[in-house]
Coordinates of C-alpha atoms in Angstrom, one line a residue:
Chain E
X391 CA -6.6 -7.2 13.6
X392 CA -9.2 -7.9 11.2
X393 CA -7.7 -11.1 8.9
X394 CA -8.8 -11.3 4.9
X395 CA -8.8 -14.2 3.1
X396 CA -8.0 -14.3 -0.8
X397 CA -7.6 -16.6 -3.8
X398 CA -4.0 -16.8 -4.8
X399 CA -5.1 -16.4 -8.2
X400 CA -7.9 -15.8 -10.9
X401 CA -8.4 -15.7 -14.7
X402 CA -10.7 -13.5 -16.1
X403 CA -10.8 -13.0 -20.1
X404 CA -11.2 -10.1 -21.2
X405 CA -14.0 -7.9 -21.9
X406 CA -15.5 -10.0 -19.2
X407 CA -16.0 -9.2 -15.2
X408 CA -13.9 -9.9 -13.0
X409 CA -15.4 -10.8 -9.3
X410 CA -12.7 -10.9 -6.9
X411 CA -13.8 -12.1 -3.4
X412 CA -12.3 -11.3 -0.2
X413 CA -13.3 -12.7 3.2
X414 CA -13.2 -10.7 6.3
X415 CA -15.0 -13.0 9.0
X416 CA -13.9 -11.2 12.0
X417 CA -14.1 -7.3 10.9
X418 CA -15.7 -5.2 13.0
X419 CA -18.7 -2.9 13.0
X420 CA -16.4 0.3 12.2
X421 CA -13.7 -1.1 10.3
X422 CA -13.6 -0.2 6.6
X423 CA -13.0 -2.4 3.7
X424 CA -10.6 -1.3 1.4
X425 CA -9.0 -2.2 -2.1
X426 CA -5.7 -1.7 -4.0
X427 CA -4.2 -3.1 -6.9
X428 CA -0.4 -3.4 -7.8
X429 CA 0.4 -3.7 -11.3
X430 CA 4.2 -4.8 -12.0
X431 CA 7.0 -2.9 -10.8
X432 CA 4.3 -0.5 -9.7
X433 CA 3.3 1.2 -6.2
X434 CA 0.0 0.0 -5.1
X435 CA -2.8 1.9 -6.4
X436 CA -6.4 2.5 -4.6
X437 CA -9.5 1.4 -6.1
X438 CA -12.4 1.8 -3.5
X439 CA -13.7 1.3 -0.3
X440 CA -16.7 1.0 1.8
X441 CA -18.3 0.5 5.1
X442 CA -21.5 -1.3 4.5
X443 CA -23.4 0.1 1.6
X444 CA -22.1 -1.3 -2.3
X445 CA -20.1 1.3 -3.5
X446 CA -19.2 2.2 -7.1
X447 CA -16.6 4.6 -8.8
X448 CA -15.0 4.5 -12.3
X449 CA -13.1 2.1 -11.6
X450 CA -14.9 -0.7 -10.2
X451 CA -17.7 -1.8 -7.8
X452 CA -17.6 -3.1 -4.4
X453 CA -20.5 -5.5 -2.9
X454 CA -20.1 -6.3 0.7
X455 CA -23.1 -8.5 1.9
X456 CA -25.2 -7.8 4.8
X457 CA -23.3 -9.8 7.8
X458 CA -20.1 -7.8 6.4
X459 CA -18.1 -10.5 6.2
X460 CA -17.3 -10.7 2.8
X461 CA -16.9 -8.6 -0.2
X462 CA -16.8 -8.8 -3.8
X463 CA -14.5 -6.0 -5.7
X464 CA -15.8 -6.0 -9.6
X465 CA -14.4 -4.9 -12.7
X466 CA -17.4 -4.7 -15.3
X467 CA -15.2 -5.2 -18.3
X468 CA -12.1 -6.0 -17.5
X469 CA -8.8 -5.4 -19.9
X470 CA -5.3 -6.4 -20.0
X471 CA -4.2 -3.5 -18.5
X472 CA -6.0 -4.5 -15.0
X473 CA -3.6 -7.9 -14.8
X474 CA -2.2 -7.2 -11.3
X475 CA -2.3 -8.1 -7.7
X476 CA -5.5 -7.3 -6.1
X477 CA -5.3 -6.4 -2.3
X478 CA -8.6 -6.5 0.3
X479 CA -7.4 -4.6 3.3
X480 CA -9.5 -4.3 6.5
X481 CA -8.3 -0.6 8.2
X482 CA -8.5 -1.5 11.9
X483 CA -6.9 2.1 12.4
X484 CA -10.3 3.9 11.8
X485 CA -8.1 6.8 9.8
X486 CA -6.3 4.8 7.0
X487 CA -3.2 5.1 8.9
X488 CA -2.1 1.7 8.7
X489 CA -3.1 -0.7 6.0
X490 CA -2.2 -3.8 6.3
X491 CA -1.6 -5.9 3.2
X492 CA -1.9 -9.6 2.7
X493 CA -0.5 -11.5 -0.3
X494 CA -3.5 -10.3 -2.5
X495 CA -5.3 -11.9 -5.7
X496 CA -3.2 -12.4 -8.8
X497 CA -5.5 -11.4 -11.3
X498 CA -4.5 -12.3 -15.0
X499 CA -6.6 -11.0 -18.2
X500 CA -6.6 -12.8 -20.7
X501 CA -7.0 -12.4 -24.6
Chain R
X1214 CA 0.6 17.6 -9.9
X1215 CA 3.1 15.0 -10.9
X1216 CA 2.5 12.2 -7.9
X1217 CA 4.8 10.9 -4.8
X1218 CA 8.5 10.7 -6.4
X1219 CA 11.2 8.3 -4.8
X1220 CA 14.4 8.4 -4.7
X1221 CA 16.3 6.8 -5.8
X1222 CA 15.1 4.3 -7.8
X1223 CA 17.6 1.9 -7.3
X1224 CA 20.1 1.2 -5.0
X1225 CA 22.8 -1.3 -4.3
X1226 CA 25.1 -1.3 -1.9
X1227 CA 27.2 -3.7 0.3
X1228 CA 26.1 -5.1 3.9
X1229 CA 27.7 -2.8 6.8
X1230 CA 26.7 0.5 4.7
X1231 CA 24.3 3.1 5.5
X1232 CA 21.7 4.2 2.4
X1233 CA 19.4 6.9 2.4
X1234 CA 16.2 7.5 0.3
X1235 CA 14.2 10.1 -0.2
X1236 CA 10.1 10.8 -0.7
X1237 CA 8.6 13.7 -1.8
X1238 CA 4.9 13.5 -1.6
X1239 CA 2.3 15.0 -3.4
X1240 CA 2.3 18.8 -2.8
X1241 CA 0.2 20.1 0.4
X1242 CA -0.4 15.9 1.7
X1243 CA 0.4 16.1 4.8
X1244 CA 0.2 12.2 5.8
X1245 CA 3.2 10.6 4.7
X1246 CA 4.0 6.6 4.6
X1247 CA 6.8 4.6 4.2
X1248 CA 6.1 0.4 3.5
X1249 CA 8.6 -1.8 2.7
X1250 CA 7.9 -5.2 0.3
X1251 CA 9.7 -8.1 -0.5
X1252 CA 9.5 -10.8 -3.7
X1253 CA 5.8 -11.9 -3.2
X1254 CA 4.6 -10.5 -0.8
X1255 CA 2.2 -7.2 0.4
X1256 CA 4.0 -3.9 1.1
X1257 CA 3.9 -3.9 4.9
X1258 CA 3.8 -0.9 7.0
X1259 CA 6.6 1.1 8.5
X1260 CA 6.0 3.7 9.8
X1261 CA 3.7 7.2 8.9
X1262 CA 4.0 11.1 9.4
X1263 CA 1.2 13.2 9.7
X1264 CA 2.8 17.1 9.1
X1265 CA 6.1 16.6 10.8
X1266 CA 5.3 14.3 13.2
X1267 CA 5.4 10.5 13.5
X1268 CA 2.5 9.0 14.6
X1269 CA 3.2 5.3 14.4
X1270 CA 6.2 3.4 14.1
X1271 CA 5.9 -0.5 13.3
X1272 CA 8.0 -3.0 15.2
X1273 CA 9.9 -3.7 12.0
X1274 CA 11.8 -0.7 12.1
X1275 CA 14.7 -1.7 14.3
X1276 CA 16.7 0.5 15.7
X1277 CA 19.1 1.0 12.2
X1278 CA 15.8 2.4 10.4
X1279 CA 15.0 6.3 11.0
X1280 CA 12.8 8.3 9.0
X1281 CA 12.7 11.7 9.4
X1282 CA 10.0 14.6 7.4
X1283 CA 11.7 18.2 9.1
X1284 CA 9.3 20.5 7.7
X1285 CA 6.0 18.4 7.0
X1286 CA 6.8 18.4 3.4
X1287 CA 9.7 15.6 2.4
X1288 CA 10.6 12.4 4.3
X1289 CA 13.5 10.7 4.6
X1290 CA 14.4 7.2 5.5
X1291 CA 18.5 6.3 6.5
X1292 CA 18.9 2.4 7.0
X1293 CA 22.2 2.1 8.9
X1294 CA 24.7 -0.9 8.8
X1295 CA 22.4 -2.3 6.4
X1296 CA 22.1 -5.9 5.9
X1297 CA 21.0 -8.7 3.0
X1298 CA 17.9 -8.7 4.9
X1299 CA 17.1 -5.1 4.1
X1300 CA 16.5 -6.4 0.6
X1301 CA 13.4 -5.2 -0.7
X1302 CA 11.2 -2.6 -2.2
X1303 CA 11.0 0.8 -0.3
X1304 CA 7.2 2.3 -1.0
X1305 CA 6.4 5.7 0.3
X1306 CA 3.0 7.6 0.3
X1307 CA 1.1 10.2 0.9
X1308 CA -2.5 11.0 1.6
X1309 CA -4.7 14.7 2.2
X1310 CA -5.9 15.9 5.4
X1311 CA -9.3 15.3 3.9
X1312 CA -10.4 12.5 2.0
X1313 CA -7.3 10.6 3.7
X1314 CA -8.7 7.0 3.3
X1315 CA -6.5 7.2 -0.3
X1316 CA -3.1 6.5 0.1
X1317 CA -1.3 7.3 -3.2
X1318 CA 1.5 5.5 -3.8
X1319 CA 5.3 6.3 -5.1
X1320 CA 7.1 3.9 -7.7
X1321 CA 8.9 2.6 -4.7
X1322 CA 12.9 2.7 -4.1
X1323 CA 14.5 -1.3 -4.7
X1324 CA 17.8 -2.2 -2.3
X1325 CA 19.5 -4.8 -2.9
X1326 CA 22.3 -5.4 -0.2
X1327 CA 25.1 -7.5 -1.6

């Protein structure tokens, strides 16, 4: 299975982005990336994913570089309300069946 | 549409008892998951349903876990002779036939075994 690598922890202020980078050396060709966030006391909650193009929604953008074995989740102007535990998956499955969560990015927004 | 609901919320009981919780999905999902997450950690996975059927089961669910969705639409999951290991957050979700890659997630079921 595909292994991802985060920082424990980050500190954003806010108003400012927030880059949180994920490694994901040994992913292969087909296997997507994916993000979720947990907020306290909350269920996980999706934010994106992507293959190998960057990939933007409303919630954030995703930059994976060209060998794929990284990625970058950013939140343009981040708030208090996005303090939370930021997971980069790897789906090995091919169908989302399985995700396999690591310990995540704590990700605090600051005043 | 008012989201995957869980229940219950909470639940204690004492070690040697059986619990039972309950999903309900979002209407007309027909992937269903169950995760289970302890004090610091990711959720990690259980086991997952698509329609009725299970598909995948991890090895973490011993022999005392079954989960159970009869018609494709609810799930269940019994723990049986439970123990203080069994401590943790139960998360269910559910995901469309289409567009599946976005597993939506339920506010999760805490047991605490005593």
């Amino acid at each position: 299975d595909a292994k991802t690598t985060q920082p424990p922890s980050m500190d954003c202020a806010e108003g400012r982005a927030a880059n949180l980078p994920c490694n994901h050396s040994t992913i292969s060709g087909n296997e997507y990336v994916y993000w979720y966030r947990q907020i306290h006391s909350q269920g996980p909650q999706y934010i994106i994913h992507g293959l190998k193009n960057n990939e933007t929604n409303e919630m954030a953008s995703l930059i994976i570089t060209e060998d794929r074995k990284s990625s970058t989740l950013i939140l343009p102007h981040a708030t208090l309300r996005d303090t939370a535990v930021y997971y980069c998956i790897v789906d090995t499955t091919g169908t989302a069946s399985k995700l396999t969560f690591g310990t995540g990015t704590r990700l605090q927004v600051t005043l | 549409d008012t989201g995957v609901s869980q229940d219950p919320r909470h639940k204690i009981t004492k070690r040697g008892q059986n619990v039972t919780f309950r999903c309900d999905p979002i209407s007309e999902h027909n992937r269903l998951y169950w995760y289970r997450q302890t004090l610091g950690q990711g959720p990690e996975f259980l086991t997952y349903f698509q329609n009725e059927a299970q598909l995948e089961k991890s090895r973490l669910l011993s022999d005392r876990f079954s989960a159970e969705r009869p018609k494709g639409s609810f799930s269940t999951l019994e723990i049986q002779r439970t123990e203080q290991g069994d401590s943790a957050m139960y998360l269910c979700a559910s995901s469309p036939k289409t567009g599946f890659y976005e597993q939506y997630f339920g506010p999760g079921t805490r047991l605490t075994v005593t």
